[in-house]
Tab-separated table of C-alpha atoms in Angstrom:
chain	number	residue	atom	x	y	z
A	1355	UNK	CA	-1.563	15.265	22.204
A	1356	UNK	CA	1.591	14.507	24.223
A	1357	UNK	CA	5.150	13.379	23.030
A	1358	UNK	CA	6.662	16.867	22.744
A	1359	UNK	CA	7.467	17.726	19.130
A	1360	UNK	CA	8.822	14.716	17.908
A	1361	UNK	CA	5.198	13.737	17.743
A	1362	UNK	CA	4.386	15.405	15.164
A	1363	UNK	CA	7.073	14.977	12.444
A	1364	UNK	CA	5.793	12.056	10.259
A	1365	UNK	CA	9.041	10.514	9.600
A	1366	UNK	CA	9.500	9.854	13.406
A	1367	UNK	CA	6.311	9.220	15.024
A	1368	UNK	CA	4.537	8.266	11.583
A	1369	UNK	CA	4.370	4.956	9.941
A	1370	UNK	CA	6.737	5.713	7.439
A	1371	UNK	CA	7.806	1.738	7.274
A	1372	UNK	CA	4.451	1.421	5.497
A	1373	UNK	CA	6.181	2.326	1.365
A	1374	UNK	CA	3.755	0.064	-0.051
A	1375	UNK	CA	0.139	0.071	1.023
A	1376	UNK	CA	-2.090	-3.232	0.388
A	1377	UNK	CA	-5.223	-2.076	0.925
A	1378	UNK	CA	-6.798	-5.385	1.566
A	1379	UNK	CA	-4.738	-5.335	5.016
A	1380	UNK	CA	-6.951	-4.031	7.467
A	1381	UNK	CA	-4.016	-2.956	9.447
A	1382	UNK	CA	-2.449	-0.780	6.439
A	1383	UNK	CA	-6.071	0.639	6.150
A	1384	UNK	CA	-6.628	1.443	10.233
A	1385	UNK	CA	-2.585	3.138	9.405
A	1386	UNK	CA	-3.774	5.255	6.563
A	1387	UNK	CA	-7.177	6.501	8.343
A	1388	UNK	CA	-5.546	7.492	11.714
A	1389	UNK	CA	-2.595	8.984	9.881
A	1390	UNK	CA	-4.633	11.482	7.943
A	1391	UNK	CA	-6.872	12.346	11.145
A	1392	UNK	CA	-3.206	12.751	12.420
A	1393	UNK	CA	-2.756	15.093	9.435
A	1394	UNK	CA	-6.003	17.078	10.403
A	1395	UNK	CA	-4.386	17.472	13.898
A	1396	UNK	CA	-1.136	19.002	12.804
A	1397	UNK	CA	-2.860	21.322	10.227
A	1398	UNK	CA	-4.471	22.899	13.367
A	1399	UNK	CA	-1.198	22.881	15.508
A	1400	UNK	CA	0.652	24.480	12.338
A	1401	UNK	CA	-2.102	27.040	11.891
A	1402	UNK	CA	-1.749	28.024	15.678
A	1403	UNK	CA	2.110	28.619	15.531
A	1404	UNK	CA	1.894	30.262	12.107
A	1405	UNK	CA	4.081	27.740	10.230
A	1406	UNK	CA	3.154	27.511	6.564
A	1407	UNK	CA	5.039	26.426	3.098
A	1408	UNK	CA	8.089	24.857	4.127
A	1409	UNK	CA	7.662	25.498	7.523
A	1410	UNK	CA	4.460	22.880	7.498
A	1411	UNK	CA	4.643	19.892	9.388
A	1412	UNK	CA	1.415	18.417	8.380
A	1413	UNK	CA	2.012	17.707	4.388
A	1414	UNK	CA	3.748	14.422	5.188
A	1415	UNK	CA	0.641	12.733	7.191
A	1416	UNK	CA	-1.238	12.253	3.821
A	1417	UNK	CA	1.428	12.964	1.047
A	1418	UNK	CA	3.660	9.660	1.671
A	1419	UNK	CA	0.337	8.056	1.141
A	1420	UNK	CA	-0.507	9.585	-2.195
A	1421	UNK	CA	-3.419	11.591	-0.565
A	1422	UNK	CA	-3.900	15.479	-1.491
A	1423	UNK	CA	-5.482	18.046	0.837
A	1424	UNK	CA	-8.806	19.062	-0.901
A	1425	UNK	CA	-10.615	21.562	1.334
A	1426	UNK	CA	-10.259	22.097	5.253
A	1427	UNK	CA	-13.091	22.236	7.400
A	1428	UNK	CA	-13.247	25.679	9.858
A	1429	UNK	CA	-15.422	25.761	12.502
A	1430	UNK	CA	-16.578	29.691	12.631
A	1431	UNK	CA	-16.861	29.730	16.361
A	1432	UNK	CA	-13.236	29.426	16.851
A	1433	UNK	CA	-11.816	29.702	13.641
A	1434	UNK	CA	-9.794	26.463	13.635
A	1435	UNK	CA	-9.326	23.485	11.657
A	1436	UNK	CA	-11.584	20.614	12.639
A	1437	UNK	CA	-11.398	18.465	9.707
A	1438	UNK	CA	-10.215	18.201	6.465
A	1439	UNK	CA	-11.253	16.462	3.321
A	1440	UNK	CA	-8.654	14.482	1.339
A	1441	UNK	CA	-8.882	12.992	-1.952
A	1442	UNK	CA	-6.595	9.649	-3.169
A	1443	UNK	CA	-4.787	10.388	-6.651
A	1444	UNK	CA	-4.643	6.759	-7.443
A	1445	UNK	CA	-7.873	6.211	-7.286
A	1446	UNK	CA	-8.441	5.881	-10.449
A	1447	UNK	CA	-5.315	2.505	-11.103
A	1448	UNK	CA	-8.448	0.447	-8.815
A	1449	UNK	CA	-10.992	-1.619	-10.746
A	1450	UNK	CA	-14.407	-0.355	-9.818
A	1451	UNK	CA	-16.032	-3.259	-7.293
A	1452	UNK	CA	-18.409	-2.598	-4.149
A	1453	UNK	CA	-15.226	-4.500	-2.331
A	1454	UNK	CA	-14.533	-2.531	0.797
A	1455	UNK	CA	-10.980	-3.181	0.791
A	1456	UNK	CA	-10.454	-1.157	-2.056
A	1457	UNK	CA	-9.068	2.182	-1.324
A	1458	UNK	CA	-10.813	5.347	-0.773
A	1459	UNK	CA	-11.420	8.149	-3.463
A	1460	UNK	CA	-12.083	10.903	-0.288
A	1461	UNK	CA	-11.441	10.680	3.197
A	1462	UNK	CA	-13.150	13.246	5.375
A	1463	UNK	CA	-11.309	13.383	8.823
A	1464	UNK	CA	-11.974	15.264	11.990
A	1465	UNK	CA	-9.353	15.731	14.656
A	1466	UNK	CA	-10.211	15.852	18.755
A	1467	UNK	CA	-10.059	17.941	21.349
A	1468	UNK	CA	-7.208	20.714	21.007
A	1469	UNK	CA	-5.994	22.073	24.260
A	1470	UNK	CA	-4.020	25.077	22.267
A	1471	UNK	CA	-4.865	28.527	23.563
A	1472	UNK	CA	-7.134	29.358	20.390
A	1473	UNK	CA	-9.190	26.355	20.432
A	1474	UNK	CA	-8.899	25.156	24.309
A	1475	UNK	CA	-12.814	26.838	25.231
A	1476	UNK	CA	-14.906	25.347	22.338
A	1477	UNK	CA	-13.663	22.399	21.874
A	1478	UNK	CA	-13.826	21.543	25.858
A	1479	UNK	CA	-17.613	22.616	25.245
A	1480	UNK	CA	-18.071	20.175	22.725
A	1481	UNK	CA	-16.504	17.720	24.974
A	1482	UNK	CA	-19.411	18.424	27.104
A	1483	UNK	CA	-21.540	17.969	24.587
A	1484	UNK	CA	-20.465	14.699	24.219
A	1485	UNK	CA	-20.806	13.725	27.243
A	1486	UNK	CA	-24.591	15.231	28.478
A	1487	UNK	CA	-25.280	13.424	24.744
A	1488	UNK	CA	-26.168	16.392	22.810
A	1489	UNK	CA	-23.168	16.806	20.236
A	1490	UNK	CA	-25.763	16.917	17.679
A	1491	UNK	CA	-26.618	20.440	18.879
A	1492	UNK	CA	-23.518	22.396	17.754
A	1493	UNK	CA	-22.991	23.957	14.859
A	1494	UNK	CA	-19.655	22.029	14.411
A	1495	UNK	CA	-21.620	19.024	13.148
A	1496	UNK	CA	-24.012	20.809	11.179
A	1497	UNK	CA	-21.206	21.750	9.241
A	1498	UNK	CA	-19.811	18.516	8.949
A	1499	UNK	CA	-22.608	16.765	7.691
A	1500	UNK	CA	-23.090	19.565	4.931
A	1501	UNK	CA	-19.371	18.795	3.622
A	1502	UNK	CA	-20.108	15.159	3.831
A	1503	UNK	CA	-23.255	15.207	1.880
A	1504	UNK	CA	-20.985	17.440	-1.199
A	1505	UNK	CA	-18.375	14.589	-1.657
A	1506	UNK	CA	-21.139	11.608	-1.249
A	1507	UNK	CA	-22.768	13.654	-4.278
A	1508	UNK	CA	-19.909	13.486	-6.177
A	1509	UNK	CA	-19.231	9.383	-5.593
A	1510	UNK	CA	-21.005	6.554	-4.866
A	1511	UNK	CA	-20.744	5.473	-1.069
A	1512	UNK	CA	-17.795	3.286	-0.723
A	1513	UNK	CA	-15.840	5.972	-2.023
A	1514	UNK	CA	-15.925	7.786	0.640
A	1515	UNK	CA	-14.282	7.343	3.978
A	1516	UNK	CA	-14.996	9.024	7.687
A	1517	UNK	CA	-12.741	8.730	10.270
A	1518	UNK	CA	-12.174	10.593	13.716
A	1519	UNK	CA	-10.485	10.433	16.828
A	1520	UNK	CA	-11.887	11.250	20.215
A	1521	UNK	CA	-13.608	14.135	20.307
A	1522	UNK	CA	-13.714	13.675	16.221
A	1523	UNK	CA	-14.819	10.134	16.459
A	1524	UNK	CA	-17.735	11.507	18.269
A	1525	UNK	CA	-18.371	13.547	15.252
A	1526	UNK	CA	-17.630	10.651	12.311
A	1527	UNK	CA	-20.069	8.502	14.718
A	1528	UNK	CA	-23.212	10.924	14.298
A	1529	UNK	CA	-22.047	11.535	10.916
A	1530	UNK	CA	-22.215	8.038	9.709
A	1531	UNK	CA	-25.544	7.813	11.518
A	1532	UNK	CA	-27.461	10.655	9.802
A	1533	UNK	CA	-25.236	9.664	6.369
A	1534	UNK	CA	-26.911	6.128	7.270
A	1535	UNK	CA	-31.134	7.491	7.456
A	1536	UNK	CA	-30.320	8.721	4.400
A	1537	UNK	CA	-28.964	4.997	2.801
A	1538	UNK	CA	-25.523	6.014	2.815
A	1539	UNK	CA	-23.666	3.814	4.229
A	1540	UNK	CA	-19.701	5.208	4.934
A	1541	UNK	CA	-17.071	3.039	5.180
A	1542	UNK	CA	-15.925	4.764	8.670
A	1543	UNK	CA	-12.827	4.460	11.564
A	1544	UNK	CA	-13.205	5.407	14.566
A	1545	UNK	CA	-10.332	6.174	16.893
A	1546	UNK	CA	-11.209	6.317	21.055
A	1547	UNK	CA	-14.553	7.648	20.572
A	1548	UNK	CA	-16.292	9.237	23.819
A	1549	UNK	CA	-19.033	7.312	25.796
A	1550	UNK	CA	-21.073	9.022	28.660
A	1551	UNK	CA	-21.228	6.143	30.766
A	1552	UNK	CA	-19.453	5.220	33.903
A	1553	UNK	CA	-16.234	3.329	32.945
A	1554	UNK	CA	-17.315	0.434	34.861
A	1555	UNK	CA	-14.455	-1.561	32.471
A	1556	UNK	CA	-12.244	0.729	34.663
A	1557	UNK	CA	-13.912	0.583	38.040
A	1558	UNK	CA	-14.446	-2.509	38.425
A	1559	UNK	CA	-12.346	-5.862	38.213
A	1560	UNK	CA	-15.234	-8.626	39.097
A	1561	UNK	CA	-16.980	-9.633	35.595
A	1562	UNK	CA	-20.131	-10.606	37.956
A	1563	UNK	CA	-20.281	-7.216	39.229
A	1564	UNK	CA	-19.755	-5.440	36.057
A	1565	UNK	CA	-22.715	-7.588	34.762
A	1566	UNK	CA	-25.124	-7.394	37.551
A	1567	UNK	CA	-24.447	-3.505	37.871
A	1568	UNK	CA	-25.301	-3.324	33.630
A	1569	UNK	CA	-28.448	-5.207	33.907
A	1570	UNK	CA	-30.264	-3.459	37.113
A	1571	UNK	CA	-29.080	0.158	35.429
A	1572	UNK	CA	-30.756	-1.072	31.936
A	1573	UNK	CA	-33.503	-2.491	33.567
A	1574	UNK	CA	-34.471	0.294	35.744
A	1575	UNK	CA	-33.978	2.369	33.043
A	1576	UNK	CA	-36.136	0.488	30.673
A	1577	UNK	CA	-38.886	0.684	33.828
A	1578	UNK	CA	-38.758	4.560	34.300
A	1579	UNK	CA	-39.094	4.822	30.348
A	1580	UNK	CA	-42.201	2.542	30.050
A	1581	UNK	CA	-43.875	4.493	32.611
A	1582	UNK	CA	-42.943	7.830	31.248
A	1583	UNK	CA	-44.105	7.128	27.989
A	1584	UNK	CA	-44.305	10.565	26.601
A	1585	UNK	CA	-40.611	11.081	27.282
A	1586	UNK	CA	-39.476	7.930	25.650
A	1587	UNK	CA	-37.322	8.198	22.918
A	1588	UNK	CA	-37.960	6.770	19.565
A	1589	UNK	CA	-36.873	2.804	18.461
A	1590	UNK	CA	-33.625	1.920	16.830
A	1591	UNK	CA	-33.612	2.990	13.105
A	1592	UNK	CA	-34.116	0.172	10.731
A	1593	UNK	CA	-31.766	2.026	8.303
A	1594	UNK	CA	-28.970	2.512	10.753
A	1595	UNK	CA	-28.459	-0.610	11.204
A	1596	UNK	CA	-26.800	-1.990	8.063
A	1597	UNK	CA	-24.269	0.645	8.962
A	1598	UNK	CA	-20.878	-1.144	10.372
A	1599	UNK	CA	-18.283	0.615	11.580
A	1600	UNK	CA	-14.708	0.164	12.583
A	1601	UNK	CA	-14.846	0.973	16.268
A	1602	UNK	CA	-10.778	0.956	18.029
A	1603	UNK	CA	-10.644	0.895	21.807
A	1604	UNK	CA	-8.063	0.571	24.244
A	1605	UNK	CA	-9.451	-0.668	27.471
A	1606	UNK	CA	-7.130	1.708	29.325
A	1607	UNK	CA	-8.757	4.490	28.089
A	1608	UNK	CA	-11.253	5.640	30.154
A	1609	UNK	CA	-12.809	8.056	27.654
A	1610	UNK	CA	-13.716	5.179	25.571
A	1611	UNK	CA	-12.981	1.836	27.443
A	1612	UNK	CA	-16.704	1.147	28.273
A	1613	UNK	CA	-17.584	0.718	25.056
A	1614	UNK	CA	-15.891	-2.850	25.235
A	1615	UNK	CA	-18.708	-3.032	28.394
A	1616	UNK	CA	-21.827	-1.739	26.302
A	1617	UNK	CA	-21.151	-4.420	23.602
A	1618	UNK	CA	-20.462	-7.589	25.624
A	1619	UNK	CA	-23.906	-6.168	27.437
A	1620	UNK	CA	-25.564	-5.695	24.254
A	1621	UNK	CA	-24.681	-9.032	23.008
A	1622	UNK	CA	-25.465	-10.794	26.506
A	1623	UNK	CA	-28.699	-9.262	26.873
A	1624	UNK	CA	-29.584	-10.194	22.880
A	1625	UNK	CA	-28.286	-14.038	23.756
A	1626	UNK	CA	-31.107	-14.142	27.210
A	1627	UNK	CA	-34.071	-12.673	24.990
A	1628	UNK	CA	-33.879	-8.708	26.575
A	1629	UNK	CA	-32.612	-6.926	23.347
A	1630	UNK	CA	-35.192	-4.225	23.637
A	1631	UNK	CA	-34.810	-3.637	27.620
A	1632	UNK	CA	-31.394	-3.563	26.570
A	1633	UNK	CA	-32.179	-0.621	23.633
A	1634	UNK	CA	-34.763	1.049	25.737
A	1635	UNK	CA	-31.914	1.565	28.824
A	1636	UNK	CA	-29.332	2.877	25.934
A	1637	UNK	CA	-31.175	5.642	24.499
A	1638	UNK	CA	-32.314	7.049	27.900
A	1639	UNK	CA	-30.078	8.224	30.782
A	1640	UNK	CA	-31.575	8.351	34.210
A	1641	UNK	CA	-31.400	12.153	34.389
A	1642	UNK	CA	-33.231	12.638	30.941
A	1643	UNK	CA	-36.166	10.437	31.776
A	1644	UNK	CA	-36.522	12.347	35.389
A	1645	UNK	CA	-36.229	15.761	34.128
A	1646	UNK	CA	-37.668	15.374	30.853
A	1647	UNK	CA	-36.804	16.769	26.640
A	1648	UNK	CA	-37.705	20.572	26.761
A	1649	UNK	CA	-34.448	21.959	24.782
A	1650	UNK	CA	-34.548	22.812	21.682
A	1651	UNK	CA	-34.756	20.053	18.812
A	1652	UNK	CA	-32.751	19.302	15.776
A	1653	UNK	CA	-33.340	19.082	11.986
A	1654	UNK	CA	-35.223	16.195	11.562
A	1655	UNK	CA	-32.835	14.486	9.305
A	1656	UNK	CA	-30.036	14.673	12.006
A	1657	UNK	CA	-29.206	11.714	14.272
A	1658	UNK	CA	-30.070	12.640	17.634
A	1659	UNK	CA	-28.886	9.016	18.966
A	1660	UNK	CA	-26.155	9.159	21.945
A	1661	UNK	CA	-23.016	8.275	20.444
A	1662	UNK	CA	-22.550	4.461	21.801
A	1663	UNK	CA	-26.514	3.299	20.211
A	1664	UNK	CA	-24.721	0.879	17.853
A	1665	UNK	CA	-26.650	-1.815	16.459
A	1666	UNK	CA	-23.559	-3.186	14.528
A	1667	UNK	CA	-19.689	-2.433	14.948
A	1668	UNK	CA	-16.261	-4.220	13.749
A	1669	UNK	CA	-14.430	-3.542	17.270
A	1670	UNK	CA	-10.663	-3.658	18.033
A	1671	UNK	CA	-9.302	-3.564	21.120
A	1672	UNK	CA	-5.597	-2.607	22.396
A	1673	UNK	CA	-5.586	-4.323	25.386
A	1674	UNK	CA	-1.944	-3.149	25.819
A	1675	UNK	CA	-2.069	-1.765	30.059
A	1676	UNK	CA	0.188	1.108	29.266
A	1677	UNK	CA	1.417	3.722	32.544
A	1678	UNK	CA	0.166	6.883	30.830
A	1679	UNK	CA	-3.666	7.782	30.190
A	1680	UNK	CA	-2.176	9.718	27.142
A	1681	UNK	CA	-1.220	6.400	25.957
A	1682	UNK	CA	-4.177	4.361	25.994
A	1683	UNK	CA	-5.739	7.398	24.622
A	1684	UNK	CA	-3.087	8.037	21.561
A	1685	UNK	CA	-3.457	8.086	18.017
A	1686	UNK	CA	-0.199	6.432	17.426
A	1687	UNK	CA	-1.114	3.243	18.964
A	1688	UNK	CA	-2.877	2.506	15.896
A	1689	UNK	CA	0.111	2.831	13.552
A	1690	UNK	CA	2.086	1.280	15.928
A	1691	UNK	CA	4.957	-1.208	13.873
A	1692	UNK	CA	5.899	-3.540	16.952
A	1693	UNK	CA	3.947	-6.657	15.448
A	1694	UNK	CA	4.237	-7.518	19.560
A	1695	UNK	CA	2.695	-4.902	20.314
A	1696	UNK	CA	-0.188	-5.930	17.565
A	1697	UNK	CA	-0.445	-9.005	18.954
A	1698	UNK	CA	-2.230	-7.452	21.861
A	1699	UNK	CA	-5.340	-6.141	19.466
A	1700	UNK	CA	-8.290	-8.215	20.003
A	1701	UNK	CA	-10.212	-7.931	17.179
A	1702	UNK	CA	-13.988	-8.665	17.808
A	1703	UNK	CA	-17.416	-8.282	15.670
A	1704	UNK	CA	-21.330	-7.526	16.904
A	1705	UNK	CA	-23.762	-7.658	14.233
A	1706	UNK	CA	-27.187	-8.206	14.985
A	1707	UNK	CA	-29.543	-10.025	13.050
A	1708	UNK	CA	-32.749	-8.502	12.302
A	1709	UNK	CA	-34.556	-11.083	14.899
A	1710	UNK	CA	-32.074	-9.687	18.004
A	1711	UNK	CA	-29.488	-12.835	18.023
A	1712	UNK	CA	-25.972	-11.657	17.935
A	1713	UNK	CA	-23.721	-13.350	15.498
A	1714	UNK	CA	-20.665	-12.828	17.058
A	1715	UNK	CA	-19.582	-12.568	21.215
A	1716	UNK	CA	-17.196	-9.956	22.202
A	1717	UNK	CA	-14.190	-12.609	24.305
């Protein structure tokens, strides 16, 4: 999180033009989710330089929008704020519907990665986690899902909210998935999420190239799987896949920018008739199938999926080209109030049918 200090007052950096919310805007929605993972952030940073009451700069990232802190989430490894679970207080003004566009009763947010002194070492190893695809491992999550599954008891799905950003995303996206084998579906926003793939959006310019280099890697992938059968990993979960969520990208971002690449892939490969070459090359990397699964497994009702196995996602993309990585990687952009700026989000949608044919192309 860069910006120097300024960053973090809300009145400043925050959307603070946004006095009325209309929660049938996605835009005012996407403002209100990445302002309280903002929130979640600055609880951390104010817990590190020992500002409280007063002092707090965090308060303003969910009171202007009528939010209330209910509980923080504290990861015991490093004793620092990873999340934090925040409940609407006019919920109750909002006609009970199953419309998604009606607000929230609890948002459960996680932050990302935390470079601060206190949290620098475990939160980098999660961020290796992330990207040898075992996040699901740590104890971080564990915990999550365990504060998840208290406020789904307490309301039906669509009153409940996820939303992360980066290293937090990664979280909200595993999250959702387990939440989802269970036939909970959450209403979840996802901010730069991580991808361990090689940011061919990045590397390469040539759309040929891109697409030639996607299909050989699935389809030797898909080859080394068949004939390793007893290392393959299990088929897409039927239940997962009526779970949608709101994926935002920024194809300057190289932490997340190849997710833009895995979905015009997946829907490319669906459109030819190679959906499951497509699936089977996803859920296996190279170095898995070659050295095989002897760690340690998971509970069973845990998604052990990599993070970008997405049968369905509502994608945005900020196809702003801005100088700084920080940038492209920011939580502001998603606030941002320069409708020019806006202009630049491309907003996108890949739902699959239950026969393989995508719906809707990624441009």
């Amino acid at each position: 999180m860069g910006g120097g200090k300024n960053i973090e007052i809300f009145s400043i950096s925050g959307p603070s033009h946004l006095t009325s919310i209309d929660w049938t805007n996605s835009y005012h929605r996407t403002s209100v989710a990445s302002s309280l993972v903002k929130g979640v952030y600055i609880l951390e940073m104010d817990r590190q330089d020992k500002l409280v009451g007063p002092e707090s700069r965090a308060k303003p990232w969910w009171e202007f929008f009528n939010f209330t802190l209910v509980e923080t989430l504290i990861d015991q490894s490093d004793c620092s704020i990873y999340g934090a679970v925040f409940e609407y207080e006019l919920y109750n003004l909002y006609q009970r519907t199953a419309d998604l566009n009606v607000p929230p009763r609890y948002v459960i947010a996680f932050r990302g990665t935390n470079l601060g002194s206190e949290t620098r070492l475990c939160d980098l190893k999660l961020d290796l986690r992330c990207f040898f695809n075992c996040l699901h491992r740590g104890k971080r999550l564990l915990h999550a899902i365990q504060a998840i599954k208290t406020i789904v008891a307490k309301q039906s799905e669509p009153a409940v909210w996820l939303a992360g950003h980066s290293l937090g995303a990664g979280l909200a996206l595993l999250a959702g998935k387990t939440m989802a084998k269970s036939d909970f579906l959450l209403q979840s926003y996802i901010f730069n999420p991580p991808i361990s793939s090689i940011p061919l959006e990045q590397l390469l310019h040539s759309k040929m190239l891109k697409g030639v280099f996607r299909i050989t890697e699935s389809t030797i992938k898909a080859t080394l799987a068949k004939i390793l059968k007893d290392r393959q990993v299990q088929e897409d979960d039927p239940k997962t896949a009526s779970w949608i969520p709101y994926l935002y990208l920024n194809k300057s971002d190289l932490i997340c920018s190849e997710y833009v690449g895995y979905f015009k892939h997946k829907a490319f490969m669906s459109k030819i008739g190679a959906s499951k070459i497509e699936r089977t090359g996803a859920r296996n990397s190279v170095r898995t199938l070659l050295v095989g699964r002897r760690r340690k497994s998971s509970p069973s009702d845990l998604s052990t999926e990599p993070l970008h196995v997405l049968p369905s996602a509502d994608i945005t993309v900020n196809m702003n080209n801005p100088t700084e990585s920080k940038t492209a990687h920011g939580l502001h952009q998603w606030w941002e109030q320069d409708s020019a700026l806006r202009a630049n989000w491309q907003i996108s949608c890949i739902r699959l049918c239950p026969k393989g044919k995508s719906v809707k192309l990624l441009n």
